[in-house]
CSV table of N, CA and C in Angstrom, one decimal:
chain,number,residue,atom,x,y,z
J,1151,UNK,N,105.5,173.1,159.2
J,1151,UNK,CA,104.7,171.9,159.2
J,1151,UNK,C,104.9,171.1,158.0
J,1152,UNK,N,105.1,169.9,158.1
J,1152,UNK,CA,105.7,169.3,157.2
J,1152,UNK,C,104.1,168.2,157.2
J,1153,UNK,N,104.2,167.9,155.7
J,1153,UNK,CA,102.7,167.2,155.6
J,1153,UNK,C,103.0,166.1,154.5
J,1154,UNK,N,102.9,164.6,154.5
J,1154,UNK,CA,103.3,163.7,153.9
J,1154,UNK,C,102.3,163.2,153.0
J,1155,UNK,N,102.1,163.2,152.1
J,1155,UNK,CA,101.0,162.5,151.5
J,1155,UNK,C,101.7,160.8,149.9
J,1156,UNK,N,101.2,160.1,150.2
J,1156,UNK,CA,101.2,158.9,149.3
J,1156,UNK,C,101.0,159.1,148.0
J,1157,UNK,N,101.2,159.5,147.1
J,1157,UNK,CA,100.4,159.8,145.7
J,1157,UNK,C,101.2,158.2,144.7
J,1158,UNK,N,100.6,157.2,144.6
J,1158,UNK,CA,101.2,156.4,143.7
J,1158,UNK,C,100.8,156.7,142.3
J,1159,UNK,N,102.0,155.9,141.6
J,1159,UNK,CA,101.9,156.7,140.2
J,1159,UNK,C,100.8,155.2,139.6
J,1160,UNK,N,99.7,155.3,139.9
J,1160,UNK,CA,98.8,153.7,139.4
J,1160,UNK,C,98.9,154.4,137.9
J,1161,UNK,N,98.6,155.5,137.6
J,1161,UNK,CA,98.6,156.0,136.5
J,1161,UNK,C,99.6,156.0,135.0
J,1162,UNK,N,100.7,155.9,135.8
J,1162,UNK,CA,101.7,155.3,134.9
J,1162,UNK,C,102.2,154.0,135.1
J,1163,UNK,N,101.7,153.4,136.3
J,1163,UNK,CA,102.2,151.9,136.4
J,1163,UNK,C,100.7,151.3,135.0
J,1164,UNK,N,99.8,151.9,135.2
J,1164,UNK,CA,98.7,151.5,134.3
J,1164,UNK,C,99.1,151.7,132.6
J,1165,UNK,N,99.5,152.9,132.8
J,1165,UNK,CA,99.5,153.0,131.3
J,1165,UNK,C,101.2,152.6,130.5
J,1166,UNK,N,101.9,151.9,131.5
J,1166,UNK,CA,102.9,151.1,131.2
J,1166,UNK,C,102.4,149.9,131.1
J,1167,UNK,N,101.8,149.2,132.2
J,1167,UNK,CA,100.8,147.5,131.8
J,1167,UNK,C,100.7,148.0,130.6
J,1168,UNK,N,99.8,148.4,129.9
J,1168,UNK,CA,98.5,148.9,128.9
J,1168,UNK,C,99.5,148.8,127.6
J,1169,UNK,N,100.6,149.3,127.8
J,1169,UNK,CA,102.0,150.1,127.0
J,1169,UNK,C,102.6,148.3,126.0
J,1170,UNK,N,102.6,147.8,127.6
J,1170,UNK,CA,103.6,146.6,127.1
J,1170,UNK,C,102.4,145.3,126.5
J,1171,UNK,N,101.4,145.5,127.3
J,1171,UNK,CA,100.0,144.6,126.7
J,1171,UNK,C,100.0,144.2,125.0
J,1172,UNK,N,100.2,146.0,124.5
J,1172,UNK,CA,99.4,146.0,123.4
J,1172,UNK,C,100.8,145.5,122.4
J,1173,UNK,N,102.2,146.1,122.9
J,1173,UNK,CA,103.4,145.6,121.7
J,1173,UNK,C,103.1,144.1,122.1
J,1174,UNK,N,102.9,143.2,122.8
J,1174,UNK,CA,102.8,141.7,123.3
J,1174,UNK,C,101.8,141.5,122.3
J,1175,UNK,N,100.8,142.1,122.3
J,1175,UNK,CA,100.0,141.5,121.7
J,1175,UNK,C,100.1,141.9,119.9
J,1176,UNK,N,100.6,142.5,119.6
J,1176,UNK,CA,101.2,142.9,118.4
J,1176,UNK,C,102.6,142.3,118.0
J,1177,UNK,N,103.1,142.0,118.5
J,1177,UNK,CA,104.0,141.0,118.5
J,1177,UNK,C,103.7,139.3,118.2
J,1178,UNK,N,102.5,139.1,119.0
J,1178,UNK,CA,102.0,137.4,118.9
J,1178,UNK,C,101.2,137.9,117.6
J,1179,UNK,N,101.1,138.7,117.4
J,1179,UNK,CA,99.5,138.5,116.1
J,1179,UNK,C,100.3,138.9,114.8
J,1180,UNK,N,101.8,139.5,115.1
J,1180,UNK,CA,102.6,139.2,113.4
J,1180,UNK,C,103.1,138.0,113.5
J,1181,UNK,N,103.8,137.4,114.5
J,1181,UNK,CA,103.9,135.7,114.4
J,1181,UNK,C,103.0,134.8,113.9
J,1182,UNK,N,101.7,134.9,114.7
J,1182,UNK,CA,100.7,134.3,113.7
J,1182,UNK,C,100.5,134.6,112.4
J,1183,UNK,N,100.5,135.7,112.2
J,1183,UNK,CA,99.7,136.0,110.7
J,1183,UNK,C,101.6,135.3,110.0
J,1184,UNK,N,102.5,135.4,110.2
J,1184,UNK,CA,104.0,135.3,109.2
J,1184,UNK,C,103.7,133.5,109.6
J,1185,UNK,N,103.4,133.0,110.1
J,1185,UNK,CA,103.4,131.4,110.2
J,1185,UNK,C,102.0,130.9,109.4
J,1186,UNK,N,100.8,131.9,109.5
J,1186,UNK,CA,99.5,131.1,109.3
J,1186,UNK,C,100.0,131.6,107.4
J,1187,UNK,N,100.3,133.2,107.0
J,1187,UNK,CA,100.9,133.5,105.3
J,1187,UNK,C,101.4,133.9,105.6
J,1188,UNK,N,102.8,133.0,105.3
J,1188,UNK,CA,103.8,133.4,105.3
J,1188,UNK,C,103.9,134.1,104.1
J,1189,UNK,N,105.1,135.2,104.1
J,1189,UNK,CA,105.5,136.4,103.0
J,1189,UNK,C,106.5,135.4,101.9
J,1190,UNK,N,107.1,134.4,103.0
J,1190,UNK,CA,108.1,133.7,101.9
J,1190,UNK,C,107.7,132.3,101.4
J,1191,UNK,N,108.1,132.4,100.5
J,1191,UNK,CA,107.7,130.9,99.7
J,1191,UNK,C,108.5,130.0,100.5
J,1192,UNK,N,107.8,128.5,100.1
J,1192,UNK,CA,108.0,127.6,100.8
J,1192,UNK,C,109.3,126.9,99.8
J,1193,UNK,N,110.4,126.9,100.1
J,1193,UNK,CA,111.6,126.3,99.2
J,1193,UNK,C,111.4,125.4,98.5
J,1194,UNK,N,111.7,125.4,97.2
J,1194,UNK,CA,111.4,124.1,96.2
J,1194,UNK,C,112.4,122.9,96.8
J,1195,UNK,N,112.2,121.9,96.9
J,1195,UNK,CA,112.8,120.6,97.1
J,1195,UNK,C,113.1,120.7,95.4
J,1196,UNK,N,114.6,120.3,95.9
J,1196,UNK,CA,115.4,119.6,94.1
J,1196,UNK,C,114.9,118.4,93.7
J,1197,UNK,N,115.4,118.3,92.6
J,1197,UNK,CA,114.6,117.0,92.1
J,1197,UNK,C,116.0,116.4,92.0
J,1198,UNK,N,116.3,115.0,92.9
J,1198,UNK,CA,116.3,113.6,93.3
J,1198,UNK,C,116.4,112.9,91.9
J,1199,UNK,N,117.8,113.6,90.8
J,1199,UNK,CA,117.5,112.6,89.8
J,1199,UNK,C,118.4,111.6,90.1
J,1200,UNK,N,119.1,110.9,91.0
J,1200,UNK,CA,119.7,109.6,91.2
J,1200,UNK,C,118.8,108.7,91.9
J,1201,UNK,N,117.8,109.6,92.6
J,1201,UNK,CA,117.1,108.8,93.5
J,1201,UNK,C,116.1,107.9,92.1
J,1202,UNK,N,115.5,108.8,91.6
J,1202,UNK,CA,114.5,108.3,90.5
J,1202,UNK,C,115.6,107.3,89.4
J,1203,UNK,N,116.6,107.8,89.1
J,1203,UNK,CA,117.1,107.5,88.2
J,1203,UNK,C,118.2,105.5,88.7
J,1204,UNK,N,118.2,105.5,90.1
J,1204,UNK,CA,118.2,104.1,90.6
J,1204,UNK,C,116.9,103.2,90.9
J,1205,UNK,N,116.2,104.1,90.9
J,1205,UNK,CA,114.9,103.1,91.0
J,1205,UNK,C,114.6,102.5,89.7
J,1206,UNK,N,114.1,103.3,88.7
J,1206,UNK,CA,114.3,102.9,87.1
J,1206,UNK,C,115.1,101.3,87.0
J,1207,UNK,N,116.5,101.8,87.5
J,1207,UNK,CA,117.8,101.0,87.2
J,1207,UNK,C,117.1,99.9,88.2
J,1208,UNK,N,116.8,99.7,89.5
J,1208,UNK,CA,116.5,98.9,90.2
J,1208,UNK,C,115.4,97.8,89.8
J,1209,UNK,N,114.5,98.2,89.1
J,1209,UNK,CA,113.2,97.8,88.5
J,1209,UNK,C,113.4,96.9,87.1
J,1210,UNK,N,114.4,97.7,86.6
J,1210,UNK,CA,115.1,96.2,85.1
J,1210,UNK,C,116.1,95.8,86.0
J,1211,UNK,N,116.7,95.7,87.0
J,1211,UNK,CA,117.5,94.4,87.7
J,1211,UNK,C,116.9,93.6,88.0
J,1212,UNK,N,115.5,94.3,88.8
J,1212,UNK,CA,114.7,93.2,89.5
J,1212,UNK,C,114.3,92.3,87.8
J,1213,UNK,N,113.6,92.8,87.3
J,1213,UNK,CA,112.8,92.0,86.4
J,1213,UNK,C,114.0,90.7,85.0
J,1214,UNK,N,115.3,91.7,85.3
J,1214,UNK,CA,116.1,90.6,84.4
J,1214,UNK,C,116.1,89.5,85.2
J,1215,UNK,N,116.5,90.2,86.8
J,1215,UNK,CA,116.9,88.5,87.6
J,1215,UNK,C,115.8,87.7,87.6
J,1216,UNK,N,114.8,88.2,87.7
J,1216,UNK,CA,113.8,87.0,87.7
J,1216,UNK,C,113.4,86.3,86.4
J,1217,UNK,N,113.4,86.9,85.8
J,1217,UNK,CA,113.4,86.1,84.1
J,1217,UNK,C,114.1,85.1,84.6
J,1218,UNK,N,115.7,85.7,84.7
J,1218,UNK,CA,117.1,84.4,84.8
J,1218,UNK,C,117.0,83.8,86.0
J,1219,UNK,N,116.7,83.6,86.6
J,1219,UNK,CA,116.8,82.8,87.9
J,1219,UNK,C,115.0,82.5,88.3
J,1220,UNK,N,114.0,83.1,87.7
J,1220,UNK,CA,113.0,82.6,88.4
J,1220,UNK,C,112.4,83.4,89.3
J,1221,UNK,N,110.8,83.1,89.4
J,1221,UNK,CA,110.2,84.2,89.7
J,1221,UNK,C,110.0,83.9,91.7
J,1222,UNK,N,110.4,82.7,91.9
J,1222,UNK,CA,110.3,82.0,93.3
J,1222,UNK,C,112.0,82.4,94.0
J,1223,UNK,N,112.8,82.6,93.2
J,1223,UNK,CA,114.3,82.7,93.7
J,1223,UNK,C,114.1,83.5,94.5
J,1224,UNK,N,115.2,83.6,95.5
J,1224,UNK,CA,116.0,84.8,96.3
J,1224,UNK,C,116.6,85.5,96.2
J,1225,UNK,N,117.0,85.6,94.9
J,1225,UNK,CA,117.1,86.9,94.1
J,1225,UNK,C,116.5,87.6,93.9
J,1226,UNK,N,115.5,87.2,92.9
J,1226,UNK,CA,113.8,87.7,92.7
J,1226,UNK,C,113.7,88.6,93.8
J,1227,UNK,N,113.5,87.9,95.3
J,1227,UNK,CA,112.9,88.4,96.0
J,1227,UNK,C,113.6,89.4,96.3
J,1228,UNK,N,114.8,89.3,96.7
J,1228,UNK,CA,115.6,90.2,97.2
J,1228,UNK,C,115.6,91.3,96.3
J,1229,UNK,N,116.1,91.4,95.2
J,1229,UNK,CA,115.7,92.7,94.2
J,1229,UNK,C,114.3,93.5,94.3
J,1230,UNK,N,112.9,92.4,94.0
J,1230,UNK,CA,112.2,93.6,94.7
J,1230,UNK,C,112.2,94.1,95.6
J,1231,UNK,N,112.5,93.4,96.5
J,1231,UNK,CA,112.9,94.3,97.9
J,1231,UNK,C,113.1,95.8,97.7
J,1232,UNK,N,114.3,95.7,97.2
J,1232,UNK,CA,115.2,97.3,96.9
J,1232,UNK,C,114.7,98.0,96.2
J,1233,UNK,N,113.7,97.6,95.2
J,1233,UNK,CA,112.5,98.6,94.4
J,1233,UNK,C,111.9,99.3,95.3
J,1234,UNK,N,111.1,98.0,96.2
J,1234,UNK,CA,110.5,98.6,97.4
J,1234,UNK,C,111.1,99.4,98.1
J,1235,UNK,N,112.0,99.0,98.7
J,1235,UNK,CA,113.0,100.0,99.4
J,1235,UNK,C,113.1,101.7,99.3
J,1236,UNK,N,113.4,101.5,97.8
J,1236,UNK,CA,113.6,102.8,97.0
J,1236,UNK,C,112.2,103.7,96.5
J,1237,UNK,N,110.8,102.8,96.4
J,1237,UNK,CA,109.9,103.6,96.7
J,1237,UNK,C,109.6,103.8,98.0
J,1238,UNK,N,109.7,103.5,98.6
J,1238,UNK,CA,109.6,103.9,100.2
J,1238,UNK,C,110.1,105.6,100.5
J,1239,UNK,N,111.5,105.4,99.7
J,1239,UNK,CA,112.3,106.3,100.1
J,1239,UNK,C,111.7,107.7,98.9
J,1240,UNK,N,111.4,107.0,98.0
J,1240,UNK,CA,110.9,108.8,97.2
J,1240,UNK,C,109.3,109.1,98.0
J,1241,UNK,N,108.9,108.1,98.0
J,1241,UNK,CA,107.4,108.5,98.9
J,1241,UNK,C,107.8,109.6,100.3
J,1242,UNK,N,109.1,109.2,100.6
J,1242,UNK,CA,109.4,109.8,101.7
J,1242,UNK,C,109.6,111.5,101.4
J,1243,UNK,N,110.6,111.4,100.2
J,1243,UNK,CA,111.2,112.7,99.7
J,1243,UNK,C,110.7,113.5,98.9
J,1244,UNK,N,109.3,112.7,98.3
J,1244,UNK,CA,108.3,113.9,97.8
J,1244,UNK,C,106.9,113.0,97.8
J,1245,UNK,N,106.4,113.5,99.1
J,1245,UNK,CA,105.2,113.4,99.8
J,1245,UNK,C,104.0,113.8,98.7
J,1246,UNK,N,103.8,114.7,98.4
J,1246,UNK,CA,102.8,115.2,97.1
J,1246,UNK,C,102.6,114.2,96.1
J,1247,UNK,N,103.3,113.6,95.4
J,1247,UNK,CA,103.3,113.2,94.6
J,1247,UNK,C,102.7,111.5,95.0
């Protein structure tokens, strides 16, 4: 007599769910904590001495030309411009400051 019975393994299909649950969730909760403190410093940005060091330069261009040519010229204007310009551009490259 041969007798057939079902026995599923819910028991290890359970405690495999349960298994992979908890590394998932140990897994998402060291991503968070390494993004929210991170272990590594945040890299120093160099310091942009042409960038500073043309603006300077850009700022007595602007102000000789306007002496020499006047404070209404197109020159004038145009040179501040490129002051402008060039603060634009450090505002961009060190935000903090």
């Amino acid at each position: 007599m041969n007798c057939l019975s079902y026995s599923g393994n819910d028991c290890y299909k359970y405690r495999l769910a349960k298994t992979r649950q908890n590394v998932l969730k140990d897994i998402y909760k060291r991503c968070d904590d390494i993004t929210l403190k991170s272990p590594y410093p945040k890299p120093k940005k160099r310091e942009n001495t042409r960038l500073k060091m043309r603006f300077k330069e850009a700022i007595r261009d602007a102000q000789e030309i306007c002496t020499d040519e006047g404070a209404k010229s197109k020159q004038c204007h145009l040179a501040w411009y490129e002051v402008d310009e060039l603060e634009d551009s450090m505002n961009r490259y060190y935000p903090d400051q």
